[in-house]
Coordinates of C-alpha atoms and ligand atoms in Angstrom, one line a residue:
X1 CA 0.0 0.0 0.0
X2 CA 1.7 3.5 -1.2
X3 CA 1.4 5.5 2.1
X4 CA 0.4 9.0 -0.3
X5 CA 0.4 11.0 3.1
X6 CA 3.9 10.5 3.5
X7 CA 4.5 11.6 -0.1
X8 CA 2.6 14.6 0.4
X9 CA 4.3 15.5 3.1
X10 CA 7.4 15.6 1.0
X11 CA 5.9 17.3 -1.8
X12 CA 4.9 20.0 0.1
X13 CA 8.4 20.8 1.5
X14 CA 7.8 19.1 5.1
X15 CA 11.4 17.7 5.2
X16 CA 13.0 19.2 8.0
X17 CA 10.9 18.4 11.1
X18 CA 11.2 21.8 12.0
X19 CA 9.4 22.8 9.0
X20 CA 6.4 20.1 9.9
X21 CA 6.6 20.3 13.7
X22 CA 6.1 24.2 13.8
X23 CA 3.5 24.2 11.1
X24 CA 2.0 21.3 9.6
X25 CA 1.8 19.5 13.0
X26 CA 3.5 16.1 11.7
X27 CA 6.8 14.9 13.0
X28 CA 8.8 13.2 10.0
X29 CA 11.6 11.2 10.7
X30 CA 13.9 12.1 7.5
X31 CA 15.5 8.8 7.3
X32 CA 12.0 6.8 7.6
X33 CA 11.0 9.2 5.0
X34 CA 13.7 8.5 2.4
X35 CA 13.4 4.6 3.5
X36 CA 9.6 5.1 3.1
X37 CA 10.5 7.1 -0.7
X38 CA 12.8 4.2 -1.6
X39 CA 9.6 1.6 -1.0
X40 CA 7.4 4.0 -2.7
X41 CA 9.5 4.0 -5.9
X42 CA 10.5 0.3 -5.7
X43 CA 6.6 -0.5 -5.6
X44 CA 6.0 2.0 -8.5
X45 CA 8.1 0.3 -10.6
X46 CA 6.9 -3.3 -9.7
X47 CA 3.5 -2.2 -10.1
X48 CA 2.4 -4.6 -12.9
X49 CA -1.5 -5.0 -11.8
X50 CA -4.0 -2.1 -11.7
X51 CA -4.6 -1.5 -8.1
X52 CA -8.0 -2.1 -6.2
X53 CA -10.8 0.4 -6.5
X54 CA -13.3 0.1 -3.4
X55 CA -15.2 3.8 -3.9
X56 CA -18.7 2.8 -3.5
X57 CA -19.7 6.9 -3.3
X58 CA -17.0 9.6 -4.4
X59 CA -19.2 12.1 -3.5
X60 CA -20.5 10.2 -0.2
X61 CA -19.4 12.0 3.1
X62 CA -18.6 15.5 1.0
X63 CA -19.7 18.5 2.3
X64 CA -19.1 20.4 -1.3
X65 CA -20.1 19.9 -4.6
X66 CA -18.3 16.9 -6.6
X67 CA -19.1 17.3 -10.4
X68 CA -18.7 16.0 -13.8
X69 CA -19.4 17.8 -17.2
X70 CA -21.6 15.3 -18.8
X71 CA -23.0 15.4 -22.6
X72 CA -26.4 15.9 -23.8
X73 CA -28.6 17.2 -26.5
X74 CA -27.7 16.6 -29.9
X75 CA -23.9 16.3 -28.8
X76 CA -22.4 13.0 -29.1
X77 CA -22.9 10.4 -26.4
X78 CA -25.8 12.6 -24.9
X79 CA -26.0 11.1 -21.0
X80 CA -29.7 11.2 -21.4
X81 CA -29.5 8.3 -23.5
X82 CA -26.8 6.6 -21.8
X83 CA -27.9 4.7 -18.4
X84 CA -23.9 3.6 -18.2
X85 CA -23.2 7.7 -17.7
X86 CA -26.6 8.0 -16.0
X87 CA -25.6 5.2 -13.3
X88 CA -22.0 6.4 -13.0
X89 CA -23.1 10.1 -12.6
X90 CA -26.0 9.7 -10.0
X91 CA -23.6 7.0 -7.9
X92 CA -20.8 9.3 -7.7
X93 CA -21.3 12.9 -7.8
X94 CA -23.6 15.5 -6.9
X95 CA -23.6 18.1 -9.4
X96 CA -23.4 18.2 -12.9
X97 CA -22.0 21.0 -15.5
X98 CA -23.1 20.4 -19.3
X99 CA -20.2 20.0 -21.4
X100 CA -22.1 22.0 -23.8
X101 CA -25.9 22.6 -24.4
X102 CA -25.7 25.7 -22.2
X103 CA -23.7 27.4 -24.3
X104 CA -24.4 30.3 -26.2
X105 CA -25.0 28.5 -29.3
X106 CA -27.0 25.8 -28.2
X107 CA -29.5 28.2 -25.8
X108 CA -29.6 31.1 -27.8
X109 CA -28.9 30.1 -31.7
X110 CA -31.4 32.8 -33.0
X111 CA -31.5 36.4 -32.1
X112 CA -34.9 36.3 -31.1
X113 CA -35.3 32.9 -30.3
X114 CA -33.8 30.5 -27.5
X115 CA -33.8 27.0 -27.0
X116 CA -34.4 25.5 -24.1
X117 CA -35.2 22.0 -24.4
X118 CA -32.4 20.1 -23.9
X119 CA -31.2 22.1 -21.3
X120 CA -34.0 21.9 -19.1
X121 CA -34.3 18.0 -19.9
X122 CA -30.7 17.8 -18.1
X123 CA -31.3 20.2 -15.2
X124 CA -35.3 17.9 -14.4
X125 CA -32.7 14.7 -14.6
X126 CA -30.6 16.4 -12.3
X127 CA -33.1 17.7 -10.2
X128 CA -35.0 14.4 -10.2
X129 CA -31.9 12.5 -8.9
X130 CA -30.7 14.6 -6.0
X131 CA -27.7 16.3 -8.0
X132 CA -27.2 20.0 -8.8
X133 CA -26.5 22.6 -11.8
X134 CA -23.4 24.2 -12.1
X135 CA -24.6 26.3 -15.2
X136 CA -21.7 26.7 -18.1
X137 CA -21.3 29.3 -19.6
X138 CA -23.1 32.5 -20.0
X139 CA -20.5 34.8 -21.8
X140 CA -17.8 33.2 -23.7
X141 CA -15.4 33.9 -27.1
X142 CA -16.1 30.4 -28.2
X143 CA -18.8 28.7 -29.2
X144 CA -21.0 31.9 -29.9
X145 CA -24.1 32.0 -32.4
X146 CA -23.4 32.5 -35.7
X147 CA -25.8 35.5 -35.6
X148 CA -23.9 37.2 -33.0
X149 CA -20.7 36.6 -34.7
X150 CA -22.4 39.1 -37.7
X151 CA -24.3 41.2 -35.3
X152 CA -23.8 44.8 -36.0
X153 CA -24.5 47.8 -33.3
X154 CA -23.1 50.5 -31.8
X155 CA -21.5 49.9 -28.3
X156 CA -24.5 50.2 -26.5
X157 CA -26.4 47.7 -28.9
X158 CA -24.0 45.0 -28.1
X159 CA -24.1 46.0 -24.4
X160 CA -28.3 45.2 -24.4
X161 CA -27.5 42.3 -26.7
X162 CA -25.4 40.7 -24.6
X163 CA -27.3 42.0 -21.3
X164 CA -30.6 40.6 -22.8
X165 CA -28.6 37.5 -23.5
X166 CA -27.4 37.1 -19.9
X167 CA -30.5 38.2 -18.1
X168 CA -33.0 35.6 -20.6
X169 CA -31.1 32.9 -19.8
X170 CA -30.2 33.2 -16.4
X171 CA -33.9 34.6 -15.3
X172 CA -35.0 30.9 -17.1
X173 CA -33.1 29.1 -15.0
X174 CA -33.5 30.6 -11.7
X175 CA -33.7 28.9 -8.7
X176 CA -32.7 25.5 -10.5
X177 CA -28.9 26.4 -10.9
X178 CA -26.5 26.5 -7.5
X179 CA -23.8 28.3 -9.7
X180 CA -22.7 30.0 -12.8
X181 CA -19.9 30.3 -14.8
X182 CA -21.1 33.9 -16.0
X183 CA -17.7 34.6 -18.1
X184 CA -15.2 32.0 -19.0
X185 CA -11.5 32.7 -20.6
X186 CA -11.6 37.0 -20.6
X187 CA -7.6 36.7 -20.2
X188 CA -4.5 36.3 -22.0
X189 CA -2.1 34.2 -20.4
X190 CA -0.5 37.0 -20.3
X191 CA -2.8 39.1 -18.5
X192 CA -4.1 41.0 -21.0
X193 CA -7.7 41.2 -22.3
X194 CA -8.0 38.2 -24.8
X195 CA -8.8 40.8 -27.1
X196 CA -8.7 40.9 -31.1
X197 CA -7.2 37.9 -33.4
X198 CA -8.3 34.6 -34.1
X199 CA -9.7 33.1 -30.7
X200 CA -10.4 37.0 -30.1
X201 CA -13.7 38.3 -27.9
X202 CA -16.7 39.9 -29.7
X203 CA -17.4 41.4 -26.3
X204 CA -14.0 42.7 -25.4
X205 CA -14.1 44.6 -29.4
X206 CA -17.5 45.8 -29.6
X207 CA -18.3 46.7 -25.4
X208 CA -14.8 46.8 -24.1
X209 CA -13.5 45.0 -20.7
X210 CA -16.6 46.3 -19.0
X211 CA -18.2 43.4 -20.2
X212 CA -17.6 41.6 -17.5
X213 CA -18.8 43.3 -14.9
X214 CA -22.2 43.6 -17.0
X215 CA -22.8 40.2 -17.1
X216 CA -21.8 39.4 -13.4
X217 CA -24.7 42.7 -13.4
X218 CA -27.2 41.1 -15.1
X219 CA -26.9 37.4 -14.2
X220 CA -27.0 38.6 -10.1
X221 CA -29.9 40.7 -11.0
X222 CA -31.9 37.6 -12.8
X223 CA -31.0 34.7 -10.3
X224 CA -30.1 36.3 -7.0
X225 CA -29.3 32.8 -5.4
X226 CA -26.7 31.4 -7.9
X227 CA -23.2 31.7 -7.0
X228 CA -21.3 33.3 -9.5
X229 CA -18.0 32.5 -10.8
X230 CA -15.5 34.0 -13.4
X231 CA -13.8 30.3 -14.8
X232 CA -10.7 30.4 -16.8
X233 CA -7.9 27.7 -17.6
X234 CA -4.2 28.0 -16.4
X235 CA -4.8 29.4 -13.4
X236 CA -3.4 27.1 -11.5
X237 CA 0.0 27.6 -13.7
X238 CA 0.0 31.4 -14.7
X239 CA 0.8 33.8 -12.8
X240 CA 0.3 36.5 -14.8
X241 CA -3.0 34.8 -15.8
X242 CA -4.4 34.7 -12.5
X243 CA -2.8 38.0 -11.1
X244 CA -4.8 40.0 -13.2
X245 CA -8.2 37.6 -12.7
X246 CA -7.3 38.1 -8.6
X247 CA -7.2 41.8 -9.5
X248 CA -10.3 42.1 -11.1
X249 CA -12.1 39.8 -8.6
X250 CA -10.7 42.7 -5.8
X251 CA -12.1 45.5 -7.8
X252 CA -15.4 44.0 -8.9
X253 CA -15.7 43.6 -4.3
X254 CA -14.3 46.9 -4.1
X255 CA -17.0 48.8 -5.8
X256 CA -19.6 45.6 -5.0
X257 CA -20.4 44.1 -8.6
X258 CA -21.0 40.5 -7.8
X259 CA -18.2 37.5 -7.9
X260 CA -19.0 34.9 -5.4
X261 CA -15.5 32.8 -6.8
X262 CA -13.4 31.8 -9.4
X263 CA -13.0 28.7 -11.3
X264 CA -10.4 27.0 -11.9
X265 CA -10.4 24.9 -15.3
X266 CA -7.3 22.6 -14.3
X267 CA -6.7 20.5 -17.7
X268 CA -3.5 19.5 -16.8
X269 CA -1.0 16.9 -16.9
X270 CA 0.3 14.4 -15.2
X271 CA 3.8 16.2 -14.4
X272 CA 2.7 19.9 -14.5
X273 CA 1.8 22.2 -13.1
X274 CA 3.6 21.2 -9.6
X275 CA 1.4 21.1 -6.4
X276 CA 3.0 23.5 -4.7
X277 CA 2.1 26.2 -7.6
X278 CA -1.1 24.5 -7.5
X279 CA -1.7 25.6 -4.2
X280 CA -0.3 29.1 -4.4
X281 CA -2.4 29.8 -6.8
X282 CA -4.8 28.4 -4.9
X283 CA -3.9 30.4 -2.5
X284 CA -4.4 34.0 -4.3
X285 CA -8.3 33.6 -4.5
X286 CA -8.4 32.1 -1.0
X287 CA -6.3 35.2 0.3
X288 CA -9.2 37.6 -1.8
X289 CA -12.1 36.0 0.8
X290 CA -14.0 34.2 -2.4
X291 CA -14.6 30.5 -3.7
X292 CA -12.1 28.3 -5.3
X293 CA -13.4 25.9 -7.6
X294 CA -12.4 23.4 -10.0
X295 CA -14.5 23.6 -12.9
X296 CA -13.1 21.0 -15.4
X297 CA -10.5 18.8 -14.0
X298 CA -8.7 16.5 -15.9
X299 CA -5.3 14.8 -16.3
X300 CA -3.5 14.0 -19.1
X301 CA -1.4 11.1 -18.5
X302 CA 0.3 11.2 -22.4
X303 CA 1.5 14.2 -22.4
X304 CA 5.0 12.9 -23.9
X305 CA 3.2 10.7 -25.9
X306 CA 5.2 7.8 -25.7
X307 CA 2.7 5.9 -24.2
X308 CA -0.2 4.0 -26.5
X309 CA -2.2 1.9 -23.9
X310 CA -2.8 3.0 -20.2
X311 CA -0.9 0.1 -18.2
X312 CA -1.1 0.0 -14.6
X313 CA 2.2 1.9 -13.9
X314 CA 0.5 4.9 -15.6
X315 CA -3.2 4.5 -13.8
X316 CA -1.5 4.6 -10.6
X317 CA 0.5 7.8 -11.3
X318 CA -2.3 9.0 -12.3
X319 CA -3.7 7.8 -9.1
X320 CA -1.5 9.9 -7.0
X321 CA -1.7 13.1 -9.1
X322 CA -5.6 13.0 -8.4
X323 CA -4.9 12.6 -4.9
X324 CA -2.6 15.5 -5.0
X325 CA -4.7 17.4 -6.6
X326 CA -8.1 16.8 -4.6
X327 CA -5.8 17.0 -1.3
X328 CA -3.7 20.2 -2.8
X329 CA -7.3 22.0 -3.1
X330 CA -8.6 20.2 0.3
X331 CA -5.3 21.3 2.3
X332 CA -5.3 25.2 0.9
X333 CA -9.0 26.3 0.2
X334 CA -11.1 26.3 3.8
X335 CA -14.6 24.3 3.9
X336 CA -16.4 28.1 4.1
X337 CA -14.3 28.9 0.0
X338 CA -15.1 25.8 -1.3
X339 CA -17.1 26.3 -4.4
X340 CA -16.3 22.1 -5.3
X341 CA -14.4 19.7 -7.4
X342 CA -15.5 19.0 -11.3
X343 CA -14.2 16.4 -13.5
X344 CA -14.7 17.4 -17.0
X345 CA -16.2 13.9 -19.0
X346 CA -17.2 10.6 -17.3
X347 CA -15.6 8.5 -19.2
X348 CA -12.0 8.6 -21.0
X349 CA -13.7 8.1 -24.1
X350 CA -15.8 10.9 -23.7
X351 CA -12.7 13.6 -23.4
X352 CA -12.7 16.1 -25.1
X353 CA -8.7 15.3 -25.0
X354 CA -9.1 12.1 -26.9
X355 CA -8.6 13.6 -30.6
X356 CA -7.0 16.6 -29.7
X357 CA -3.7 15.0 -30.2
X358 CA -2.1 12.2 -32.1
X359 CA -1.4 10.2 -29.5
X360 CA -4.2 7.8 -26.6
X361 CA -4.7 9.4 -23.4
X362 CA -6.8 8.5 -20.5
X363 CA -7.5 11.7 -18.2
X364 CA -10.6 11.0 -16.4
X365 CA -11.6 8.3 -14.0
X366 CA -13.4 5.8 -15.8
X367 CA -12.3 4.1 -18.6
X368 CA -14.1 3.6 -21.8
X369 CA -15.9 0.9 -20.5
X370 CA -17.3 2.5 -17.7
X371 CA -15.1 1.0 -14.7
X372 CA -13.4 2.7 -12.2
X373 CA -9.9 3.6 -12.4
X374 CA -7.4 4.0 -9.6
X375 CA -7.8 7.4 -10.4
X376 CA -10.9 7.4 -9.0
X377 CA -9.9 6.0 -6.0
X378 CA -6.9 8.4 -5.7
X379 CA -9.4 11.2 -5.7
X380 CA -11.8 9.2 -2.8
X381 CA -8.4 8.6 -0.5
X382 CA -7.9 12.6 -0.3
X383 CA -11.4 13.6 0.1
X384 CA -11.5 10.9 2.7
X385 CA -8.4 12.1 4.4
X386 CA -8.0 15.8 4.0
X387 CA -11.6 16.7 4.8
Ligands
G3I401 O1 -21.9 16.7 -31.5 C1 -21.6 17.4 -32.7 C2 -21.7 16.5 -33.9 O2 -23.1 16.1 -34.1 C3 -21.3 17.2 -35.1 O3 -21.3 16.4 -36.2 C4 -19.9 17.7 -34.9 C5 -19.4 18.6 -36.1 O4 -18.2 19.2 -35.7 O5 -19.8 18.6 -33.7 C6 -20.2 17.9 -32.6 O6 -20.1 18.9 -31.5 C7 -18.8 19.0 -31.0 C8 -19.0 19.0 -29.5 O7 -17.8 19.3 -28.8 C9 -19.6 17.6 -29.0 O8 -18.6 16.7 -29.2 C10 -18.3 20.4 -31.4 O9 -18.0 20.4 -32.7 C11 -17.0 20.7 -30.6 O10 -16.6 22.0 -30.8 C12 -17.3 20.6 -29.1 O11 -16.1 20.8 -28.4 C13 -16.3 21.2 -27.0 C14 -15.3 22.4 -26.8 O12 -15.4 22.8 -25.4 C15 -15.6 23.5 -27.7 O13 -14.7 24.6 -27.5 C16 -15.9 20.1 -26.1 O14 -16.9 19.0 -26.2 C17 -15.9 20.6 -24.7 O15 -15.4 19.6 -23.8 C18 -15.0 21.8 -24.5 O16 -15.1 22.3 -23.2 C19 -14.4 23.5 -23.0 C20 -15.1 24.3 -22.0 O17 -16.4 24.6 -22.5 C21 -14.4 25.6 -21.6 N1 -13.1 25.2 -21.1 C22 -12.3 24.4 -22.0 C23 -13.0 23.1 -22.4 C24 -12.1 22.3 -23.3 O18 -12.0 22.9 -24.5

């Protein structure tokens, strides 16, 4: 049995006892802890069978929301027709996110016209089995309607388009969402605006940056009750990224426009970004007094592409970085800023990774069969231990 406690300790710099006896509150005995390394990486590399998964209930015992983006609609492998994602989603978690039938294509695809229908068939299947909405996304550079893409207006035109946009969908689904991601990806990596160019915004060049703040307007005015979340990807890697996201979360509470949190996309890898940026990061948005939460986790595991089958040497370290994860996020963000955990697919062959790249990969935790992967129970170890 890989002790990952003692791991984590390491990885997050308890070495020296003085470091661990002062703060963390656990006395490590270096030379136990290298002899306890040396088992670690001796059993790594004799790992030849895909160890035991005994999660009856990720979400069981969890005091915050644990979520998965699931299909549905028209979009392939829709969960509504699928009772292996139907089983696995009700068993395990308590919220879902739809990968992408709340978009602004799929609700709003004419300018006068939305469509609601497979929406609102998810959110009664959610409702009906005891899980939640996380709603994505109202305001996005990707996946807009065609029509607004060609829609023509002076500033203020776009700003009611967008506002009427905001306020129709979000006023539909009131009281039957717990959250919203009301603007995803407004940033560079840099820390600009993502601005003009090819995956440029239509709202940052026709409204300006104050777009933002409008929607997070608008969507507190039409569903008081939903927590509302700016969501982005990198954050848990950029700093520059998430610097000027921190900023503009501290200025939105400075002259009180809405922002309950900010989510955290976390597609990342199996060796990057470390845990201990992971939690600084973290850290930032705990330090601003608002929710963390991970909106689309997944890990790559093939990142170097060498790999063309997952064998059980890779499942269980991608075991451990789900555990690292889940208990980085657990260990940093306090049970009052915890806005939950959200694995985005159910299935590995549901990714929206598979494809993207030449190579296999297996980022989620269950495989294209539908059974559970050590993953999964690398993720049920930290929530069980780090609660
Ligand atoms: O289902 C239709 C199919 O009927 C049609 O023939 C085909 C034609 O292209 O399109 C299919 O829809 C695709 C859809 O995924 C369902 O598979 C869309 O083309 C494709 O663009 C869409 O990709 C989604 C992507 O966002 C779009 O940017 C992914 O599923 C979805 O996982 C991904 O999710 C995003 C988050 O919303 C924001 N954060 C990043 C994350 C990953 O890109």
């Amino acid at each position: 049995m890989i002790n990952y406690r003692i791991i984590a300790l390491v990885l997050s710099g308890c070495l020296s006892l003085t470091a661990c006896g002062s703060g963390g509150g656990h006395q490590v005995d270096k030379a136990k802890l290298q002899d306890k390394q040396e088992d670690n990486k001796n059993q790594q590399e004799e790992i030849t069978e895909f160890t035991p998964v005994t999660v009856t209930s990720l979400k069981e015992g969890v005091d915050f929301p644990i979520g998965v983006a699931v299909p549905a609609g028209n979009y392939g492998s829709s969960i509504m027709l699928s009772e292996d994602r139907q089983n696995l989603a009700i068993k395990h978690f308590s919220q879902l996110s739809a990968e992408n039938i709340m978009k602004m294509d799929a609700l709003h695809p004419a300018q006068d016209s939305f469509n609601f229908t497979d929406a609102d068939n998810l959110v009664n299947f959610a409702s009906n089995n005891g899980l939640s909405m996380h709603g994505h996304v109202l305001v996005w550079h990707s996946q807009t309607a065609s029509w607004m893409r060609s829609f023509s207006g002076d500033k203020q035109a776009w700003i009611e388009m967008m506002e009427n946009h905001v306020t129709t969908i979000a006023t539909h689904f009131a009281g039957r969402l717990k959250s919203w991601d009301v603007v995803n990806e407004a940033f560079l990596d840099d820390g600009n605006y993502r601005s003009t160019g090819e995956s440029g915004s239509i709202w940052y060049q026709n409204i300006g940056a104050e777009f933002i703040e409008r929607a997070f307007i608008a969507a507190r005015s039409a569903d008081p009750d939903a927590e509302l979340y700016y969501n982005d990807y990198n954050l848990s890697s950029s700093a520059a990224k998430l610097d000027a996201v921190v900023n503009m979360a501290a200025d939105f509470k400075s002259r009180n426009i809405p922002i309950d949190g900010v989510g955290f996309q976390m597609h990342i890898s199996d060796n990057y970004p470390s845990i201990s940026t992971i939690k600084s990061q973290f850290q930032k948005v705990v330090d601003l007094g608002i929710k963390v939460k991970i909106t689309e986790l997944d890990i790559r595991m093939n990142s170097a592409e060498t790999a063309d089958e997952l064998t059980p040497k890779i499942a269980e370290k991608q075991k451990k970085r789900y555990y690292d994860v889940v208990s980085a996020y657990l260990t940093t963000v306090p049970a009052s800023q915890r806005g939950g955990i959200t694995v985005w697919g159910i299935s590995d062959i549901d990714s929206w990774i598979i494809g993207l790249y030449d190579s296999p990969d297996w980022p989620l935790l269950f495989n294209a069969q539908f059974e559970a992967k050590p993953a999964l129970q690398g993720m049920a170890d930290a929530l069980a231990e780090f609660k």
